[in-house]
PDB file of C-alpha atoms in Angstrom:
ATOM      1  CA  MET R   1      70.349  95.149 127.341  1.00  0.00           C
ATOM      2  CA  ILE R   2      72.240  94.482 124.109  1.00  0.00           C
ATOM      3  CA  GLU R   3      73.598  98.002 124.251  1.00  0.00           C
ATOM      4  CA  TRP R   4      75.111  97.340 127.681  1.00  0.00           C
ATOM      5  CA  ILE R   5      76.793  94.195 126.372  1.00  0.00           C
ATOM      6  CA  ALA R   6      78.162  96.115 123.382  1.00  0.00           C
ATOM      7  CA  ALA R   7      79.422  98.902 125.663  1.00  0.00           C
ATOM      8  CA  PHE R   8      81.180  96.337 127.844  1.00  0.00           C
ATOM      9  CA  LEU R   9      82.788  94.704 124.804  1.00  0.00           C
ATOM     10  CA  VAL R  10      83.911  98.099 123.434  1.00  0.00           C
ATOM     11  CA  LEU R  11      85.514  99.040 126.752  1.00  0.00           C
ATOM     12  CA  LEU R  12      87.205  95.631 126.955  1.00  0.00           C
ATOM     13  CA  GLY R  13      88.574  96.059 123.437  1.00  0.00           C
ATOM     14  CA  GLY R  14      89.980  99.488 124.258  1.00  0.00           C
ATOM     15  CA  ALA R  15      91.564  98.128 127.434  1.00  0.00           C
ATOM     16  CA  PHE R  16      93.161  95.300 125.465  1.00  0.00           C
ATOM     17  CA  SER R  17      94.558  97.802 122.964  1.00  0.00           C
ATOM     18  CA  VAL R  18      96.114  99.857 125.768  1.00  0.00           C
ATOM     19  CA  ILE R  19      97.607  96.692 127.291  1.00  0.00           C
ATOM     20  CA  ALA R  20      99.049  95.766 123.891  1.00  0.00           C
ATOM     21  CA  ALA R  21     100.674  99.183 123.514  1.00  0.00           C
ATOM     22  CA  LEU R  22     101.980  98.966 127.082  1.00  0.00           C
ATOM     23  CA  GLY R  23     103.566  95.613 126.282  1.00  0.00           C
ATOM     24  CA  LEU R  24     105.057  97.129 123.142  1.00  0.00           C
ATOM     25  CA  VAL R  25     106.706  99.793 125.278  1.00  0.00           C
ATOM     26  CA  ARG R  26     107.761  97.684 128.260  1.00  0.00           C
ATOM     27  CA  MET R  27     108.843  94.323 126.814  1.00  0.00           C
ATOM     28  CA  PRO R  28     112.618  93.788 126.498  1.00  0.00           C
ATOM     29  CA  ASP R  29     112.942  92.120 123.117  1.00  0.00           C
ATOM     30  CA  VAL R  30     111.522  92.405 119.614  1.00  0.00           C
ATOM     31  CA  TYR R  31     110.333  88.786 119.672  1.00  0.00           C
ATOM     32  CA  ILE R  32     108.448  89.301 122.943  1.00  0.00           C
ATOM     33  CA  ARG R  33     107.097  92.666 121.787  1.00  0.00           C
ATOM     34  CA  MET R  34     105.695  90.955 118.715  1.00  0.00           C
ATOM     35  CA  HIS R  35     103.700  88.600 120.928  1.00  0.00           C
ATOM     36  CA  SER R  36     102.189  91.532 122.818  1.00  0.00           C
ATOM     37  CA  SER R  37     101.387  93.717 119.835  1.00  0.00           C
ATOM     38  CA  THR R  38      99.984  91.096 117.480  1.00  0.00           C
ATOM     39  CA  LYS R  39      97.979  88.819 119.721  1.00  0.00           C
ATOM     40  CA  THR R  40      96.566  91.395 122.068  1.00  0.00           C
ATOM     41  CA  GLY R  41      95.889  93.851 119.258  1.00  0.00           C
ATOM     42  CA  THR R  42      93.955  91.132 117.481  1.00  0.00           C
ATOM     43  CA  VAL R  43      91.845  90.468 120.578  1.00  0.00           C
ATOM     44  CA  GLY R  44      91.177  94.194 121.024  1.00  0.00           C
ATOM     45  CA  LEU R  45      90.029  94.724 117.465  1.00  0.00           C
ATOM     46  CA  GLY R  46      88.104  91.438 117.533  1.00  0.00           C
ATOM     47  CA  LEU R  47      86.088  92.553 120.561  1.00  0.00           C
ATOM     48  CA  LEU R  48      85.359  95.882 118.852  1.00  0.00           C
ATOM     49  CA  CYS R  49      84.147  94.060 115.731  1.00  0.00           C
ATOM     50  CA  ILE R  50      81.899  91.778 117.813  1.00  0.00           C
ATOM     51  CA  ALA R  51      80.420  94.847 119.517  1.00  0.00           C
ATOM     52  CA  LEU R  52      79.853  96.391 116.086  1.00  0.00           C
ATOM     53  CA  MET R  53      78.031  93.242 114.981  1.00  0.00           C
ATOM     54  CA  LEU R  54      75.764  93.513 118.040  1.00  0.00           C
ATOM     55  CA  VAL R  55      74.692  97.114 117.425  1.00  0.00           C
ATOM     56  CA  ALA R  56      74.841  97.207 113.609  1.00  0.00           C
ATOM     57  CA  ASP R  57      71.808  98.584 111.781  1.00  0.00           C
ATOM     58  CA  GLY R  58      71.575  96.236 108.833  1.00  0.00           C
ATOM     59  CA  TRP R  59      73.059  92.948 107.670  1.00  0.00           C
ATOM     60  CA  PHE R  60      75.610  94.704 105.494  1.00  0.00           C
ATOM     61  CA  GLN R  61      77.484  96.175 108.470  1.00  0.00           C
ATOM     62  CA  VAL R  62      77.445  92.764 110.160  1.00  0.00           C
ATOM     63  CA  VAL R  63      79.045  91.218 107.071  1.00  0.00           C
ATOM     64  CA  GLU R  64      81.641  93.993 106.888  1.00  0.00           C
ATOM     65  CA  ALA R  65      82.587  93.576 110.551  1.00  0.00           C
ATOM     66  CA  MET R  66      82.858  89.837 109.985  1.00  0.00           C
ATOM     67  CA  ILE R  67      85.134  90.424 106.986  1.00  0.00           C
ATOM     68  CA  ILE R  68      87.437  92.657 109.059  1.00  0.00           C
ATOM     69  CA  LEU R  69      87.513  90.100 111.889  1.00  0.00           C
ATOM     70  CA  LEU R  70      88.204  87.089 109.659  1.00  0.00           C
ATOM     71  CA  PHE R  71      90.848  88.917 107.640  1.00  0.00           C
ATOM     72  CA  LEU R  72      92.618  90.049 110.789  1.00  0.00           C
ATOM     73  CA  LEU R  73      92.509  86.564 112.316  1.00  0.00           C
ATOM     74  CA  ILE R  74      94.037  85.135 109.144  1.00  0.00           C
ATOM     75  CA  THR R  75      96.715  87.750 108.462  1.00  0.00           C
ATOM     76  CA  ALA R  76      97.968  88.630 111.962  1.00  0.00           C
ATOM     77  CA  PRO R  77      99.754  85.280 112.575  1.00  0.00           C
ATOM     78  CA  ILE R  78     101.183  85.338 109.046  1.00  0.00           C
ATOM     79  CA  GLY R  79     102.593  88.834 109.498  1.00  0.00           C
ATOM     80  CA  ALA R  80     104.002  88.037 112.939  1.00  0.00           C
ATOM     81  CA  HIS R  81     105.635  84.888 111.599  1.00  0.00           C
ATOM     82  CA  LEU R  82     107.184  86.789 108.692  1.00  0.00           C
ATOM     83  CA  ILE R  83     108.583  89.575 110.894  1.00  0.00           C
ATOM     84  CA  GLY R  84     109.923  87.118 113.470  1.00  0.00           C
ATOM     85  CA  ARG R  85     111.552  84.938 110.840  1.00  0.00           C
ATOM     86  CA  ALA R  86     113.071  87.944 109.062  1.00  0.00           C
ATOM     87  CA  SER R  87     114.468  89.477 112.259  1.00  0.00           C
ATOM     88  CA  TYR R  88     115.894  86.120 113.371  1.00  0.00           C
ATOM     89  CA  ALA R  89     117.525  85.623 109.993  1.00  0.00           C
ATOM     90  CA  ALA R  90     118.869  89.175 109.986  1.00  0.00           C
ATOM     91  CA  GLY R  91     120.406  88.862 113.428  1.00  0.00           C
ATOM     92  CA  VAL R  92     118.314  91.062 115.691  1.00  0.00           C
ATOM     93  CA  PRO R  93     119.706  90.222 119.154  1.00  0.00           C
ATOM     94  CA  PHE R  94     117.711  88.369 121.778  1.00  0.00           C
ATOM     95  CA  SER R  95     117.316  89.870 125.239  1.00  0.00           C
ATOM     96  CA  ASP R  96     119.713  88.839 127.987  1.00  0.00           C
ATOM     97  CA  ALA R  97     116.949  87.050 129.886  1.00  0.00           C
ATOM     98  CA  THR R  98     116.402  84.604 127.017  1.00  0.00           C
ATOM     99  CA  THR R  99     117.667  81.110 127.847  1.00  0.00           C
ATOM    100  CA  PHE R 100     118.133  78.252 125.429  1.00  0.00           C
ATOM    101  CA  GLU R 101     117.608  74.565 126.074  1.00  0.00           C
ATOM    102  CA  PRO R 102     120.640  72.275 126.074  1.00  0.00           C
ATOM    103  CA  GLY R 103     121.355  71.287 122.504  1.00  0.00           C
ATOM    104  CA  CYS R 104     119.640  74.378 121.101  1.00  0.00           C
ATOM    105  CA  GLU R 105     122.342  76.948 121.888  1.00  0.00           C
ATOM    106  CA  THR R 106     122.822  77.766 118.220  1.00  0.00           C
ATOM    107  CA  PHE R 107     119.367  79.371 118.214  1.00  0.00           C
ATOM    108  CA  GLY R 108     120.981  82.395 119.855  1.00  0.00           C
ATOM    109  CA  THR R 109     123.406  82.945 116.992  1.00  0.00           C
ATOM    110  CA  PRO R 110     121.690  84.092 113.816  1.00  0.00           C
ATOM    111  CA  ARG R 111     122.440  82.143 110.682  1.00  0.00           C
ATOM    112  CA  ARG R 112     123.278  84.988 108.329  1.00  0.00           C
ATOM    113  CA  GLU R 113     125.175  87.205 110.745  1.00  0.00           C
ATOM    114  CA  GLU R 114     128.639  88.179 109.572  1.00  0.00           C
ATOM    115  CA  LYS R 115     129.511  90.908 112.055  1.00  0.00           C
ATOM    116  CA  PRO R 116     128.156  91.376 115.588  1.00  0.00           C
ATOM    117  CA  LEU R 117     125.179  93.657 115.250  1.00  0.00           C
ATOM    118  CA  ASN R 118     125.358  96.884 117.175  1.00  0.00           C
ATOM    119  CA  GLU R 119     122.015  97.225 118.892  1.00  0.00           C
ATOM    120  CA  SER R 120     121.954 101.011 118.923  1.00  0.00           C
ATOM    121  CA  GLU R 121     122.303 101.271 115.158  1.00  0.00           C
ATOM    122  CA  GLY R 122     120.681  98.075 114.103  1.00  0.00           C
ATOM    123  CA  ASP R 123     119.090  99.503 110.975  1.00  0.00           C
ATOM    124  CA  ILE R 124     122.345 100.597 109.368  1.00  0.00           C
ATOM    125  CA  SER R 125     124.643  98.210 107.562  1.00  0.00           C
ATOM    126  CA  PRO R 126     128.127  99.105 108.844  1.00  0.00           C
ATOM    127  CA  SER R 127     130.043  97.410 106.016  1.00  0.00           C
ATOM    128  CA  HIS R 128     128.673  99.721 103.377  1.00  0.00           C
ATOM    129  CA  GLN R 129     130.981 102.703 103.697  1.00  0.00           C
ATOM    130  CA  SER R 130     134.195 100.680 103.703  1.00  0.00           C
ATOM    131  CA  GLN R 131     133.292  98.953 100.460  1.00  0.00           C
ATOM    132  CA  GLU R 132     132.529 102.248  98.795  1.00  0.00           C
ATOM    133  CA  GLY R 133     135.737 103.765 100.122  1.00  0.00           C
ATOM    134  CA  SER R 134     137.939 100.976  98.780  1.00  0.00           C
ATOM    135  CA  SER R 135     136.417 101.111  95.326  1.00  0.00           C
TER     136      SER R 135
ATOM    137  CA  MET F   1      77.902 114.731 125.236  1.00  0.00           C
ATOM    138  CA  THR F   2      79.032 115.969 121.839  1.00  0.00           C
ATOM    139  CA  ILE F   3      82.497 115.292 120.471  1.00  0.00           C
ATOM    140  CA  LEU F   4      83.564 116.358 116.953  1.00  0.00           C
ATOM    141  CA  GLY F   5      79.966 117.042 116.014  1.00  0.00           C
ATOM    142  CA  ILE F   6      78.841 113.545 117.045  1.00  0.00           C
ATOM    143  CA  THR F   7      76.377 113.226 119.900  1.00  0.00           C
ATOM    144  CA  LEU F   8      77.112 110.262 122.158  1.00  0.00           C
ATOM    145  CA  VAL F   9      74.306 109.062 124.425  1.00  0.00           C
ATOM    146  CA  GLY F  10      73.771 106.141 126.739  1.00  0.00           C
ATOM    147  CA  PRO F  11      76.219 103.497 127.949  1.00  0.00           C
ATOM    148  CA  LEU F  12      77.452 102.735 124.451  1.00  0.00           C
ATOM    149  CA  GLY F  13      78.205 106.413 123.811  1.00  0.00           C
ATOM    150  CA  PHE F  14      80.201 106.680 127.033  1.00  0.00           C
ATOM    151  CA  ALA F  15      82.052 103.444 126.219  1.00  0.00           C
ATOM    152  CA  LEU F  16      82.860 104.699 122.719  1.00  0.00           C
ATOM    153  CA  ALA F  17      84.244 108.000 124.023  1.00  0.00           C
ATOM    154  CA  ALA F  18      86.361 106.218 126.642  1.00  0.00           C
ATOM    155  CA  THR F  19      87.602 103.718 124.059  1.00  0.00           C
ATOM    156  CA  ALA F  20      88.589 106.504 121.666  1.00  0.00           C
ATOM    157  CA  LEU F  21      90.628 108.027 124.489  1.00  0.00           C
ATOM    158  CA  MET F  22      92.258 104.670 125.276  1.00  0.00           C
ATOM    159  CA  LEU F  23      93.086 104.096 121.619  1.00  0.00           C
ATOM    160  CA  THR F  24      94.708 107.531 121.498  1.00  0.00           C
ATOM    161  CA  VAL F  25      96.896 106.621 124.488  1.00  0.00           C
ATOM    162  CA  ALA F  26      97.808 103.323 122.815  1.00  0.00           C
ATOM    163  CA  LEU F  27      98.679 105.151 119.577  1.00  0.00           C
ATOM    164  CA  ALA F  28     100.948 107.512 121.506  1.00  0.00           C
ATOM    165  CA  MET F  29     102.773 104.603 123.144  1.00  0.00           C
ATOM    166  CA  CYS F  30     103.199 102.800 119.814  1.00  0.00           C
ATOM    167  CA  THR F  31     104.518 106.000 118.250  1.00  0.00           C
ATOM    168  CA  TRP F  32     107.079 106.244 121.056  1.00  0.00           C
ATOM    169  CA  ARG F  33     108.248 102.726 120.245  1.00  0.00           C
ATOM    170  CA  LEU F  34     108.321 103.609 116.548  1.00  0.00           C
ATOM    171  CA  LEU F  35     110.602 106.586 117.221  1.00  0.00           C
ATOM    172  CA  VAL F  36     112.819 104.984 119.883  1.00  0.00           C
ATOM    173  CA  GLY F  37     112.950 101.310 118.957  1.00  0.00           C
ATOM    174  CA  PRO F  38     116.565 100.130 118.743  1.00  0.00           C
ATOM    175  CA  SER F  39     116.334  97.984 115.628  1.00  0.00           C
ATOM    176  CA  LEU F  40     114.384  98.145 112.393  1.00  0.00           C
ATOM    177  CA  SER F  41     112.280  95.165 113.478  1.00  0.00           C
ATOM    178  CA  ASP F  42     111.028  97.104 116.508  1.00  0.00           C
ATOM    179  CA  ARG F  43     109.909  99.937 114.282  1.00  0.00           C
ATOM    180  CA  VAL F  44     108.134  97.554 111.906  1.00  0.00           C
ATOM    181  CA  VAL F  45     106.330  95.852 114.799  1.00  0.00           C
ATOM    182  CA  ALA F  46     105.299  99.264 116.129  1.00  0.00           C
ATOM    183  CA  LEU F  47     104.034 100.287 112.678  1.00  0.00           C
ATOM    184  CA  ASP F  48     102.020  97.072 112.456  1.00  0.00           C
ATOM    185  CA  ALA F  49     100.458  97.793 115.845  1.00  0.00           C
ATOM    186  CA  ILE F  50      99.708 101.371 114.768  1.00  0.00           C
ATOM    187  CA  SER F  51      97.874 100.191 111.663  1.00  0.00           C
ATOM    188  CA  ILE F  52      95.826  97.700 113.712  1.00  0.00           C
ATOM    189  CA  LEU F  53      94.984 100.513 116.129  1.00  0.00           C
ATOM    190  CA  LEU F  54      93.921 102.710 113.206  1.00  0.00           C
ATOM    191  CA  VAL F  55      91.553  99.990 112.000  1.00  0.00           C
ATOM    192  CA  ALA F  56      90.160  99.809 115.546  1.00  0.00           C
ATOM    193  CA  PHE F  57      89.749 103.584 115.529  1.00  0.00           C
ATOM    194  CA  PHE F  58      87.798 103.436 112.273  1.00  0.00           C
ATOM    195  CA  VAL F  59      85.523 100.739 113.720  1.00  0.00           C
ATOM    196  CA  VAL F  60      84.899 102.884 116.814  1.00  0.00           C
ATOM    197  CA  PHE F  61      84.202 105.928 114.664  1.00  0.00           C
ATOM    198  CA  ALA F  62      81.795 103.961 112.479  1.00  0.00           C
ATOM    199  CA  MET F  63      79.921 102.892 115.623  1.00  0.00           C
ATOM    200  CA  ALA F  64      79.881 106.412 117.052  1.00  0.00           C
ATOM    201  CA  SER F  65      78.788 108.222 113.899  1.00  0.00           C
ATOM    202  CA  GLY F  66      76.548 105.533 112.450  1.00  0.00           C
ATOM    203  CA  VAL F  67      78.101 106.006 109.000  1.00  0.00           C
ATOM    204  CA  GLY F  68      78.776 102.584 107.531  1.00  0.00           C
ATOM    205  CA  ALA F  69      81.285 103.896 104.995  1.00  0.00           C
ATOM    206  CA  TYR F  70      84.007 103.983 107.649  1.00  0.00           C
ATOM    207  CA  LEU F  71      83.892 100.187 107.704  1.00  0.00           C
ATOM    208  CA  ASP F  72      85.004 100.141 104.059  1.00  0.00           C
ATOM    209  CA  VAL F  73      87.920 102.343 105.083  1.00  0.00           C
ATOM    210  CA  ALA F  74      88.719  99.877 107.869  1.00  0.00           C
ATOM    211  CA  ILE F  75      88.713  96.924 105.460  1.00  0.00           C
ATOM    212  CA  VAL F  76      91.055  98.688 103.026  1.00  0.00           C
ATOM    213  CA  MET F  77      93.265  99.787 105.934  1.00  0.00           C
ATOM    214  CA  SER F  78      93.667  96.215 107.163  1.00  0.00           C
ATOM    215  CA  LEU F  79      94.552  95.036 103.632  1.00  0.00           C
ATOM    216  CA  VAL F  80      97.193  97.737 103.257  1.00  0.00           C
ATOM    217  CA  ALA F  81      98.554  96.984 106.738  1.00  0.00           C
ATOM    218  CA  PHE F  82      99.064  93.325 105.884  1.00  0.00           C
ATOM    219  CA  LEU F  83     100.807  94.148 102.611  1.00  0.00           C
ATOM    220  CA  ALA F  84     103.057  96.680 104.365  1.00  0.00           C
ATOM    221  CA  THR F  85     103.962  94.081 106.997  1.00  0.00           C
ATOM    222  CA  VAL F  86     104.926  91.520 104.350  1.00  0.00           C
ATOM    223  CA  ALA F  87     106.966  94.066 102.402  1.00  0.00           C
ATOM    224  CA  PHE F  88     108.783  95.280 105.517  1.00  0.00           C
ATOM    225  CA  ALA F  89     109.555  91.685 106.526  1.00  0.00           C
ATOM    226  CA  ARG F  90     111.221  91.130 103.162  1.00  0.00           C
ATOM    227  CA  PHE F  91     113.061  94.431 103.615  1.00  0.00           C
ATOM    228  CA  ILE F  92     114.392  93.421 107.054  1.00  0.00           C
ATOM    229  CA  GLU F  93     115.506  90.062 105.756  1.00  0.00           C
ATOM    230  CA  ARG F  94     117.484  91.659 102.955  1.00  0.00           C
ATOM    231  CA  THR F  95     119.064  94.722 104.555  1.00  0.00           C
ATOM    232  CA  ILE F  96     120.392  94.035 108.079  1.00  0.00           C
ATOM    233  CA  GLY F  97     122.918  91.215 108.512  1.00  0.00           C
ATOM    234  CA  GLY F  98     122.354  90.048 104.941  1.00  0.00           C
ATOM    235  CA  SER F  99     125.370  89.545 102.697  1.00  0.00           C
ATOM    236  CA  ASP F 100     123.844  90.684  99.426  1.00  0.00           C
ATOM    237  CA  ASP F 101     124.213  94.445  99.824  1.00  0.00           C
TER     238      ASP F 101
END
């Protein structure tokens, strides 16, 4: 009986992981993709760890699965917050479907943006070559 | 059924084989996002998801093979993934629209 429950949990975890990756591919925006990847990935791995606790042979494996689960639950929000804050501060553009409440329109314009960021080459700083050329 | 020298029996064995397949599909999709993703933040998010999926793969492999040492690998992998995420977040904040480079 407990093996059937563990098998169900393992399949559910794998399905959640596939849904997370699908959201990572299909979502329009880095901020929305972060929601999909982090939260659903956490649920997928959490279900796998719970299934491992059910079928573990020995208390040591139970403790190790619990350590993985607790560490992931603590660090996944912190990492998502850091990436979201860094990409907002660096000026990664929002998707066109994003709307802002009245009075909050400045949320769309990043604070530290100096030039409009080209989305196709977002990981290259375009002002670098001109400075080197002038000096 | 025997995969990679590991014999999988019963409902749990079938579920583990199917989950390994699903995790492989998820890894492929995350790798596509890592290669395509328009900005550096997309690539970092995809790398974070890939490391979480690798931890999940180690957990599945520990369950399938019965070797508890793979759980140690999973713990270390999750630690390294968190540190890489923090470091990449700092990197994003400094390089893209920042004025200090």
